XYZ file of C-alpha atoms in Angstrom:
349
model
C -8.347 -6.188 -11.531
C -10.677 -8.075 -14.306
C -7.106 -8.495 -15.977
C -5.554 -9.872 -13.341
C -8.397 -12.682 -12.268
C -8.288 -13.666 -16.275
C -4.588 -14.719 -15.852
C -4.751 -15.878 -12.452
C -8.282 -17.812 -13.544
C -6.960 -18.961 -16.965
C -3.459 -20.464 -15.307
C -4.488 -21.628 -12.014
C -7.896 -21.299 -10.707
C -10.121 -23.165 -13.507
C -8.329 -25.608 -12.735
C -8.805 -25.496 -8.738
C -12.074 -24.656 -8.799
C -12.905 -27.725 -10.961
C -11.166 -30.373 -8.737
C -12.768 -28.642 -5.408
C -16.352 -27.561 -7.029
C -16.824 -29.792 -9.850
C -19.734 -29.251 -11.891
C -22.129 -32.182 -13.753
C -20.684 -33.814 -16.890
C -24.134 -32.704 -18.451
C -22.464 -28.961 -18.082
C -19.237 -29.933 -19.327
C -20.657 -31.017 -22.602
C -23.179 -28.647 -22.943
C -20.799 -25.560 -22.849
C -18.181 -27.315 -24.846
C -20.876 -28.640 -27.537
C -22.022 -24.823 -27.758
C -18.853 -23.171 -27.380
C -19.741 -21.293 -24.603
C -16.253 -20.829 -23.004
C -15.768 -17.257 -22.656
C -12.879 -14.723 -20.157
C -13.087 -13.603 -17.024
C -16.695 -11.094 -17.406
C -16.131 -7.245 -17.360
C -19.537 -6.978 -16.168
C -22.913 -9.328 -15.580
C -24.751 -6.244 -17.142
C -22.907 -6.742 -20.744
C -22.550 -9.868 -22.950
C -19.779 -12.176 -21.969
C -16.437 -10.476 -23.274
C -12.531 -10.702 -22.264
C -11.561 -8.537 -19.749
C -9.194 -6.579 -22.190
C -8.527 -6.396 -26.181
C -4.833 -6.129 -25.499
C -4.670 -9.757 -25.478
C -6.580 -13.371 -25.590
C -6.457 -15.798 -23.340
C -8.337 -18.867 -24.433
C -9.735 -20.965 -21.746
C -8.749 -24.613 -20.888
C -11.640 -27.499 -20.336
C -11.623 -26.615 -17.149
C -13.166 -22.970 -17.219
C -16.530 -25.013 -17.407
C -15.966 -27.934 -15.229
C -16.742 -26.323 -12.036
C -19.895 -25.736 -10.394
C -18.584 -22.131 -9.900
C -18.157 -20.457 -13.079
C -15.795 -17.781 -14.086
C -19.080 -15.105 -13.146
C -20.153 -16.767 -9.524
C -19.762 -13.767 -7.665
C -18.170 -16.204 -4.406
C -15.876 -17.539 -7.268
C -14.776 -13.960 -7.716
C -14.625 -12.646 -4.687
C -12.499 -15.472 -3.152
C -10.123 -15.530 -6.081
C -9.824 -12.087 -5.371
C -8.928 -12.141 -1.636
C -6.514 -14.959 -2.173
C -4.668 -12.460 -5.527
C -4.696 -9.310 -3.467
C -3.489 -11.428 -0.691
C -0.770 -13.727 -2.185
C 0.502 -10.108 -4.881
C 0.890 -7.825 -1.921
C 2.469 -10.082 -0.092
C 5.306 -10.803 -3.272
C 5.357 -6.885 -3.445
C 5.795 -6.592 -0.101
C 8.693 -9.320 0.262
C 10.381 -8.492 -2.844
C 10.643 -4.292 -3.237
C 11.062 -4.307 0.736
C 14.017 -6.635 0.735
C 15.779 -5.359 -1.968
C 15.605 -2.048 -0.653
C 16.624 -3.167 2.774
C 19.600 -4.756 1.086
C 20.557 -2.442 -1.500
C 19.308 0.771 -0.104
C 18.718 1.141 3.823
C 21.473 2.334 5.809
C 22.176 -0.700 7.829
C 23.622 2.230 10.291
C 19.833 2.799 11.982
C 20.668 -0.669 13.889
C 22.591 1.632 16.132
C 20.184 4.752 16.338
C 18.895 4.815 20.174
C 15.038 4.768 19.241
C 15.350 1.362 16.789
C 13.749 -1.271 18.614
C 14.925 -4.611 19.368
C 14.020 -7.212 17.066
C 12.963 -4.316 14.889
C 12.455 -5.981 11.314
C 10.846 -9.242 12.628
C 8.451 -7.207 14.879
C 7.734 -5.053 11.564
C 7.550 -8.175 9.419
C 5.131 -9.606 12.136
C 2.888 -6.524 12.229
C 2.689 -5.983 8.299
C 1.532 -10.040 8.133
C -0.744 -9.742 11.067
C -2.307 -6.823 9.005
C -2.373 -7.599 5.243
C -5.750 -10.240 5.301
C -7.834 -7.873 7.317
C -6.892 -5.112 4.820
C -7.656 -7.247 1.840
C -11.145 -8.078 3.251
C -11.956 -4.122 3.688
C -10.501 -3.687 -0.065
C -12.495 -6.464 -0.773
C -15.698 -4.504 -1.641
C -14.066 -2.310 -4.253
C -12.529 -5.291 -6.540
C -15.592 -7.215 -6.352
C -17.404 -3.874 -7.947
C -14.829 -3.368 -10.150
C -14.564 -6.613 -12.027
C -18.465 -6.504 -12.160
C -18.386 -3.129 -14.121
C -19.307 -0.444 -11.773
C -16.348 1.237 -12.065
C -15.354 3.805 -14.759
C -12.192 1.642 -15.748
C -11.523 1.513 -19.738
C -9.826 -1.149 -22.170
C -7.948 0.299 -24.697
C -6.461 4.557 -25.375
C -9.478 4.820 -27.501
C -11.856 4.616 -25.284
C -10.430 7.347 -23.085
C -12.857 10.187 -22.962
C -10.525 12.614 -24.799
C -6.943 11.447 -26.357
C -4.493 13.680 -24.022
C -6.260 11.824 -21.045
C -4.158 9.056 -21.178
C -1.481 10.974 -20.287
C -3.159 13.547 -17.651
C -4.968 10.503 -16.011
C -1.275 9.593 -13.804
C -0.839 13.226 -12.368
C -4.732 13.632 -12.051
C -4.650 10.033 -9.736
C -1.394 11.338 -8.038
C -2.917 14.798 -7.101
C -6.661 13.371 -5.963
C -4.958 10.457 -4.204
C -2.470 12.844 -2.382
C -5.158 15.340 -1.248
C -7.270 12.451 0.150
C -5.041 10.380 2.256
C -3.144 13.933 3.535
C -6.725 14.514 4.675
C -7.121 10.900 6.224
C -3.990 10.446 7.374
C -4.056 13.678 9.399
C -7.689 12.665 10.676
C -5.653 9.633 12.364
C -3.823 11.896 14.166
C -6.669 13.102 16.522
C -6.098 11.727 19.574
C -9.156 10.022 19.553
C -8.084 7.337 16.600
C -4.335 7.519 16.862
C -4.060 5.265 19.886
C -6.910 2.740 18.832
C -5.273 3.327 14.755
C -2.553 4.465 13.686
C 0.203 4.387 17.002
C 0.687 0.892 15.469
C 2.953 1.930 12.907
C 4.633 5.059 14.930
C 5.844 2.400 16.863
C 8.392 2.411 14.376
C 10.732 5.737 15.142
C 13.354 5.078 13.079
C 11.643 2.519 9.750
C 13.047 0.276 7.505
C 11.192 -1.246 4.703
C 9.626 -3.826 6.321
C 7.949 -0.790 8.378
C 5.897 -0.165 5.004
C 2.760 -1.982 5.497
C 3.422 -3.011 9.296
C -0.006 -1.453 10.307
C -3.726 -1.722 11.797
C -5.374 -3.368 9.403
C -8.229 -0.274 9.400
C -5.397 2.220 9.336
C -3.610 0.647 6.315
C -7.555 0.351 4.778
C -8.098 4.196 5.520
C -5.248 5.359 3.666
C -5.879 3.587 0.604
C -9.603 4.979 0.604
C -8.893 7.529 -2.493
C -7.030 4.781 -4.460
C -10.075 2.718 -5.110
C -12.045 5.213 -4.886
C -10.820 7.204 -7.704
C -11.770 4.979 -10.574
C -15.523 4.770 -9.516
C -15.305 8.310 -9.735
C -13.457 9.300 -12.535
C -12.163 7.146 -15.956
C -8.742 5.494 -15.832
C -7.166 2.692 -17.864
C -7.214 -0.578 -16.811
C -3.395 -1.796 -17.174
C -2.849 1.973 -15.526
C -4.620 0.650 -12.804
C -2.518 -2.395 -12.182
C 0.633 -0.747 -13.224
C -0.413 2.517 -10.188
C -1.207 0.110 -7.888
C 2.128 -1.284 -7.828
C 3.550 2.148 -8.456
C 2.106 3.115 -4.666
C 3.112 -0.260 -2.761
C 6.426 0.167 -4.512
C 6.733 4.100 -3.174
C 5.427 3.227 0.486
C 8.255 1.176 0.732
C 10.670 3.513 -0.238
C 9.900 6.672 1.599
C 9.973 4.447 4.570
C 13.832 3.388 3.299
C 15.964 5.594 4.990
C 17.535 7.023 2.358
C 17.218 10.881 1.791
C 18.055 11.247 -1.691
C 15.122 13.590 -2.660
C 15.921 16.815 -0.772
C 12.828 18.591 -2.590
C 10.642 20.996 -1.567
C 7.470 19.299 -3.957
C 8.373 15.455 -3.106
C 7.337 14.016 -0.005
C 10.171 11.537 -0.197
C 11.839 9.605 2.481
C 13.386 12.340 4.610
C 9.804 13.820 5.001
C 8.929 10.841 5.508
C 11.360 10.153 8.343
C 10.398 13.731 10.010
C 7.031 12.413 10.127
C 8.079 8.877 12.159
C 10.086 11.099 14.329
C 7.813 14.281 15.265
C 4.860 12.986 14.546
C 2.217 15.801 13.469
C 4.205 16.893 10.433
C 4.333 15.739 6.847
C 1.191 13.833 6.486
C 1.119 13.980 2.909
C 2.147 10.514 0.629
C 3.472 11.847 -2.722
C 3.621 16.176 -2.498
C 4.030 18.560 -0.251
C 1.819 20.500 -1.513
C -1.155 19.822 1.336
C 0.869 19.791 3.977
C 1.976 23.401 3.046
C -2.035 24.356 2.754
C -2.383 22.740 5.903
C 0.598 24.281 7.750
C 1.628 20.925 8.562
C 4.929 21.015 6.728
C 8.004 20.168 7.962
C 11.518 20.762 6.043
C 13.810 18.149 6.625
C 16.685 18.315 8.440
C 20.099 19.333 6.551
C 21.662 16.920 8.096
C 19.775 13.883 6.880
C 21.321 14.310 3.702
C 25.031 13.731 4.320
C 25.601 10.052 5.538
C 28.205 11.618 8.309
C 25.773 13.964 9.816
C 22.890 11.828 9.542
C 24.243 9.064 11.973
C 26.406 11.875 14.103
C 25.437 11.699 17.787
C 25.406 15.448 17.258
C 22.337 15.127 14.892
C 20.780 11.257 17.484
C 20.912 13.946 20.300
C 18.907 16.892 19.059
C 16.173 14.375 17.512
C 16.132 12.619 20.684
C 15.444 15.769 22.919
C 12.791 17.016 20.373
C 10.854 13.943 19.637
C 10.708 12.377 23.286
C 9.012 15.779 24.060
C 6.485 15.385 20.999
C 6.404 11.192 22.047
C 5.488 12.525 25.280
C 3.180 14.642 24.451
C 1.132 12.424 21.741
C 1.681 9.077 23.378
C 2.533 9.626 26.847
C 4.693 6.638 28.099
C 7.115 5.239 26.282
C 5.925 1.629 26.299
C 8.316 0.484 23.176
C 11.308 -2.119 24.210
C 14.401 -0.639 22.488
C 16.299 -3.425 24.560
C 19.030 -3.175 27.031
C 22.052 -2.147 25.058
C 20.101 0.262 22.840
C 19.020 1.704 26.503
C 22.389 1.979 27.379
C 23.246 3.811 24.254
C 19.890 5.909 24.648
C 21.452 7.018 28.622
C 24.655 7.653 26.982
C 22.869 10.122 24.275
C 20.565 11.917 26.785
């Protein structure tokens, strides 16, 4: 994230910071006179240095006219919070709406178990959620960016050339063990009704279901994602470019659209068995731990063909199955699929 606050810092916040925390004159000239002005620091342990080699970024007058230099550790830490904040939010908006416009089958409206006023209420849910879940990520950037972490500049540095390559499927298989294992944990009935029934609220997602969760829920799962670098090297633009990578895939196995009918990829249809039965396919990328588990669920045939998938054939068996398992996990039904969606639900049972 050091590469991110150096563009965010050299574009907008010097700037900011100086008209809201200015510092004394005296400073101004002093680091100017001694050509002081240095990037955003990789760590308070090292001499002052750019957060990457790939490029340079020269600072403006007003990285040293503030009384809160590029290093305060409050500087960083609320420039962070505000990045994370503002960038998740633009990832959410953006990859969720163009999937839901290009992508979702606008056909769920009319599925029995999709709630009224389901994309606002998801929309709602994922804003009410995002700043507590920044906070608890909080932590992990502030370490980062202060060089605790093992992340790396430039391919040289990796510990052995081939890693550069190995360090993706490495992240995807340690990352896809750990949040199986966490998300399966939030599952006992113990910390699925304080947790995680907030987003199986949503039977039948859309996009905008993607993020719509507790805030400690949505924090849990990411666990192994920050995580991961203090434990083991990766590269910093990897990093940014992975972290996208997984906002970008949680939206899309929440789409709706069952194009990967794999027995390795936990795509959307697994996805989808999960929202609608619950205890099966806990896994985020593979299937791989939900088979060691025996948690794994193949998805339905019928998800696959656009005609079957919508059949009230196909609405009625789901129905009978999952209001069982609802049942069973949940007990009442407390969600408000609104009146003609409960006409249509009296119809289907």
């Amino acid at each position: 994230m050091d590469i991110v606050l150096e563009i965010f810092d050299t574009f907008l916040f010097d700037r900011l910071y100086a008209s809201l925390l200015p510092g004394s004159s005296l400073h101004f000239k002093t680091a100017v006179v001694q050509n002081a002005a240095t990037s955003t620091y990789s760590s308070m342990r090292e001499l002052p240095t750019p957060a990457s080699q790939l490029f340079t970024l020269e600072p403006s007058n007003f990285a040293y006219m503030s009384a809160w230099p590029r290093d305060n550790i409050w500087r960083q830490t609320l420039s962070l919070y505000l990045i994370t904040w503002l960038f998740g939010a633009v990832l959410y908006f953006a990859f969720a709406g163009l999937s839901y416009l290009f992508v979702f089958d606008h056909a769920t409206f009319t599925h029995p178990k999709y709630l009224k006023n389901q994309v606002r209420l998801e929309i709602v849910q994922s804003m009410k959620a995002m700043p507590g879940m920044v906070m608890l990520t909080l932590p992990f950037f502030v370490a980062e960016i202060r060089g605790y972490a093992k992340l790396y500049d430039m391919p040289a540095d990796a510990p052995f050339p081939l890693y550069n390559l190995l360090q993706f499927p490495f992240f995807i298989l340690f990352t896809d063990c750990f949040v199986y294992w966490i998300h399966r944990t939030l599952h006992h009935p113990r910390l699925y009704k304080v947790l995680h029934k907030a987003h199986h609220k949503w039977i039948m997602p859309t996009p905008f279901s993607s993020h719509a969760f507790h805030p400690a829920d949505g924090f849990a799962q990411s666990i192994p994602y920050h995580v991961f670098p203090f434990l083991f090297p990766l590269q910093k633009v990897a990093y940014i470019a992975l972290f996208i990578t997984i906002n970008i895939w949680t939206i899309t196995i929440h789409d709706g659209e069952y194009v990967a009918n794999s027995p390795i990829i936990n795509g959307a249809a697994c996805h989808t068995m999960h929202h609608l039965y619950f205890n099966y396919n806990y896994g985020q990328f593979t299937t791989l731990w939900d088979r060691l588990g025996g948690s794994y669920r193949r998805p339905n045939d019928e998800l696959f063909s656009r005609e079957s998938k919508m059949s009230k054939a196909e609405w009625e068996r789901q129905i009978r199955e999952m209001e069982k398992l609802q049942q069973a996990v949940e007990g009442d039904d407390e969600r408000d699929y609104g009146g003609e969606m409960r006409k249509v639900q009296k119809k289907v049972q």
